[in-house]
Amino acid sequence: MKIIALAASTRDGSLNAALLDVILSELEPDGLELDRVDFRLFEETPHYSARREAEDGFPASMTELAGRIGEAAAMILVTPEYNHGIPGTFKNGIDWLSRISTTVMAPKPTLIGGASAAPYGAWRGMKSLRPAVELLGAHTLPYMISMSGVRSKAEIEARFADPMARVKIDAALGGFRRMLAANEALAARG
Ligand SMILES: Cc1cc2nc3c(=O)[nH]c(=O)nc-3n(C[C@H](O)[C@H](O)[C@H](O)COP(=O)(O)O)c2cc1C
């Protein structure tokens, strides 16, 4: 089963890329096939405007991504919080994807995560990502993986090893696994 995953930052030492690494290493034993999206794909995408769409059509970067999402059974989206929302480059890509297909993410189980050195752990960014991707059909999980007050990958790994933090991490990962298994069973029934 293929999953598509991205962290919405290309910064050297990105906390969100590190969080995605750790989530993926947790899921590695599940034997999932991984398609990890380089967020440069979003950075290189022109700003959406109705005029640009009418004159130039869809950017190749986003038609490519829509195809890759279509081939995946599930998604993992890890995002920083920028000004209580998601990075504009990320929202811009979602806007383009919605023009390509309003159901581009249906019905994909979707795990959302976010990391920040700040006390809210990218929570408001993650919360604002939910409705945007749900509109495109993503089946988001109620539990998200939020890492607050972390400054490095080592601190994220330590949080994953902390039994208190583990309760919600396991709820999120367990929910993701259950949704994948349920979808697989449905697909097998035809
Ligand atoms: C433009 C901008 C806006 C930001 N706004 C917020 C914010 O509203 N809340 C917050 O906790 N952190 C905010 N931050 C801090 C980022 O969440 C933090 O730098 C994070 O580590 C970025 O993710 P990355 O490490 O994956 O690159 C902001 C950073 C930038 C560059």
Coordinates of C-alpha atoms and ligand atoms in Angstrom, one line a residue:
M1 CA 0.0 0.0 0.0
K2 CA 1.4 3.4 -1.0
I3 CA 1.3 6.4 1.2
I4 CA 2.2 9.9 0.2
A5 CA 3.9 12.1 2.8
L6 CA 5.2 15.6 3.0
A7 CA 6.6 18.1 5.4
A8 CA 5.8 21.7 4.4
S9 CA 9.3 23.1 4.9
T10 CA 12.6 22.9 3.0
R11 CA 14.6 24.7 5.8
D12 CA 17.9 23.1 6.8
G13 CA 17.2 21.6 10.2
S14 CA 13.4 21.8 9.7
L15 CA 11.6 20.5 12.8
N16 CA 8.7 19.4 10.6
A17 CA 10.9 17.4 8.2
A18 CA 12.4 15.8 11.3
L19 CA 9.0 14.9 12.7
L20 CA 8.0 13.4 9.4
D21 CA 11.2 11.3 9.5
V22 CA 10.3 10.0 13.0
I23 CA 6.7 9.2 12.0
L24 CA 7.8 7.3 9.0
S25 CA 10.4 5.3 11.0
E26 CA 7.5 4.3 13.3
L27 CA 5.5 3.1 10.3
E28 CA 8.4 1.4 8.6
P29 CA 7.6 -2.1 10.1
D30 CA 4.2 -1.8 8.5
G31 CA 5.9 -2.3 5.1
L32 CA 4.1 0.6 3.4
E33 CA 5.4 1.9 0.1
L34 CA 6.4 5.6 0.5
D35 CA 6.2 8.5 -1.9
R36 CA 7.8 11.4 -0.1
V37 CA 7.1 14.7 -1.7
D38 CA 9.9 17.3 -1.8
F39 CA 8.2 20.5 -0.7
R40 CA 10.2 22.4 -3.4
L41 CA 7.4 21.3 -5.7
F42 CA 5.1 23.7 -3.8
E43 CA 7.8 26.5 -3.6
E44 CA 8.2 26.4 -7.4
T45 CA 4.5 26.6 -8.1
P46 CA 3.2 30.0 -9.2
H47 CA 0.7 31.8 -7.0
Y48 CA -2.9 30.8 -7.8
S49 CA -5.0 33.4 -9.6
A50 CA -8.1 32.8 -11.7
R51 CA -6.5 34.9 -14.4
R52 CA -3.4 32.8 -14.4
E53 CA -5.4 29.6 -14.5
A54 CA -7.5 30.8 -17.4
E55 CA -4.4 32.0 -19.4
D56 CA -1.8 29.3 -18.5
G57 CA -3.8 26.3 -17.2
F58 CA -2.6 24.2 -14.3
P59 CA 1.1 24.2 -13.3
A60 CA 2.9 21.0 -14.2
S61 CA 4.1 20.7 -10.6
M62 CA 0.5 20.4 -9.3
T63 CA -0.8 18.1 -12.1
E64 CA 2.1 15.8 -11.2
L65 CA 1.2 16.0 -7.5
A66 CA -2.5 15.3 -8.2
G67 CA -1.4 12.2 -10.0
R68 CA 0.8 11.1 -7.2
I69 CA -1.9 11.7 -4.6
G70 CA -4.3 9.7 -6.8
E71 CA -2.0 6.7 -6.7
A72 CA -1.6 6.8 -2.9
A73 CA -3.9 5.0 -0.4
A74 CA -3.3 7.5 2.4
M75 CA -1.5 10.7 3.2
I76 CA 0.7 12.1 6.0
L77 CA 0.9 15.9 6.1
V78 CA 3.3 17.6 8.5
T79 CA 3.1 21.4 8.6
P80 CA 4.7 24.3 10.5
E81 CA 2.5 27.0 11.8
Y82 CA 2.9 30.4 10.2
N83 CA 0.9 33.2 11.7
H84 CA -1.7 30.8 13.1
G85 CA -2.2 29.1 9.8
I86 CA -0.2 27.0 7.3
P87 CA 2.6 28.4 5.1
G88 CA 1.2 30.3 2.2
T89 CA 3.2 28.1 -0.2
F90 CA 1.3 25.0 1.2
K91 CA -2.1 26.7 0.9
N92 CA -1.3 27.8 -2.6
G93 CA -0.6 24.2 -3.7
I94 CA -3.9 23.1 -2.0
D95 CA -5.7 25.8 -3.9
W96 CA -4.3 24.6 -7.2
L97 CA -5.1 21.0 -6.4
S98 CA -8.7 21.9 -5.7
R99 CA -9.0 23.4 -9.2
I100 CA -7.6 20.2 -10.7
S101 CA -10.1 18.0 -8.8
T102 CA -12.4 18.8 -5.9
T103 CA -12.1 15.2 -4.8
V104 CA -8.3 14.8 -5.3
M105 CA -7.8 13.6 -1.7
A106 CA -10.9 11.4 -1.4
P107 CA -11.1 9.1 0.4
K108 CA -7.6 9.0 1.8
P109 CA -6.9 8.4 5.5
T110 CA -4.8 11.4 6.5
L111 CA -2.5 11.8 9.4
I112 CA -1.6 15.4 10.3
G113 CA 1.4 16.5 12.3
G114 CA 3.3 19.6 13.2
A115 CA 6.3 20.7 15.3
S116 CA 7.4 23.9 16.8
A117 CA 9.8 25.2 19.5
A118 CA 6.8 27.2 20.7
P119 CA 4.3 26.0 23.3
Y120 CA 1.4 25.3 21.0
G121 CA 3.3 22.8 18.9
A122 CA 2.1 24.1 15.5
W123 CA -1.5 23.3 16.7
R124 CA -3.2 26.2 15.1
G125 CA -1.4 25.5 11.8
M126 CA -2.5 21.9 11.9
K127 CA -6.1 22.9 12.8
S128 CA -6.3 25.2 9.8
L129 CA -4.9 22.5 7.5
R130 CA -7.8 20.2 8.4
P131 CA -10.7 22.0 6.8
A132 CA -8.8 22.7 3.6
V133 CA -7.9 19.1 2.9
E134 CA -11.2 17.8 4.2
L135 CA -12.9 19.9 1.5
L136 CA -10.9 17.9 -1.0
G137 CA -12.0 14.6 0.5
A138 CA -9.2 13.8 3.0
H139 CA -10.4 11.6 5.9
T140 CA -8.4 13.3 8.6
L141 CA -7.8 11.5 11.9
P142 CA -9.2 13.1 15.1
Y143 CA -5.8 12.8 16.8
M144 CA -2.9 14.7 15.3
I145 CA 0.8 14.5 16.2
S146 CA 1.7 17.8 17.7
M147 CA 5.2 18.4 19.0
S148 CA 5.5 21.5 21.2
G149 CA 8.7 22.9 22.7
V150 CA 11.0 20.9 20.5
R151 CA 14.3 22.2 19.1
S152 CA 15.8 19.2 17.3
K153 CA 15.2 15.8 15.9
A154 CA 16.7 14.3 19.0
E155 CA 14.1 16.1 21.1
I156 CA 11.3 14.8 18.9
E157 CA 12.7 11.3 19.2
A158 CA 12.8 11.7 23.0
R159 CA 9.2 12.9 23.0
F160 CA 8.2 9.7 21.0
A161 CA 9.9 7.7 23.7
D162 CA 8.1 9.5 26.6
P163 CA 5.2 7.3 27.9
M164 CA 3.0 10.4 28.6
A165 CA 3.4 11.8 25.1
R166 CA 3.1 8.3 23.6
V167 CA -0.6 8.0 24.6
K168 CA -1.7 10.5 21.9
I169 CA 1.0 9.5 19.5
D170 CA -0.2 5.9 19.7
A171 CA -3.8 7.0 19.3
A172 CA -2.9 8.9 16.1
L173 CA -0.7 6.1 14.7
G174 CA -3.2 3.4 15.7
G175 CA -6.1 5.3 14.1
F176 CA -4.1 5.7 10.9
R177 CA -3.3 2.0 10.8
R178 CA -6.9 1.1 11.5
M179 CA -8.2 3.4 8.7
L180 CA -5.6 1.9 6.3
A181 CA -6.6 -1.7 7.2
A182 CA -10.3 -0.8 6.8
N183 CA -9.8 0.7 3.4
E184 CA -7.7 -2.3 2.3
A185 CA -10.4 -4.7 3.4
L186 CA -13.0 -2.6 1.6
A187 CA -10.9 -2.6 -1.6
A188 CA -10.4 -6.4 -1.3
R189 CA -14.2 -6.8 -1.2
G190 CA -14.3 -5.0 -4.5
Ligands
LIG1 C1 6.5 33.6 8.6 C2 6.5 32.8 9.9 C3 5.5 32.8 10.7 C4 5.5 32.1 11.9 N1 4.4 32.1 12.7 C5 4.3 31.3 13.8 C6 3.1 31.3 14.6 O1 2.1 31.9 14.3 N2 3.2 30.4 15.7 C7 4.2 29.7 16.0 O2 4.2 29.0 17.0 N3 5.4 29.8 15.3 C8 5.4 30.6 14.2 N4 6.6 30.6 13.4 C9 7.7 29.8 13.8 C10 7.7 28.5 13.0 O3 6.6 27.7 13.3 C11 9.0 27.8 13.3 O4 10.1 28.5 12.8 C12 9.1 26.3 12.8 O5 10.3 25.7 13.3 C13 9.1 26.3 11.3 O6 9.1 25.0 10.8 P1 10.4 24.2 10.3 O7 11.3 24.1 11.5 O8 9.9 22.9 9.9 O9 11.0 25.0 9.2 C14 6.6 31.3 12.2 C15 7.7 31.3 11.4 C16 7.7 32.1 10.2 C17 8.9 32.0 9.3

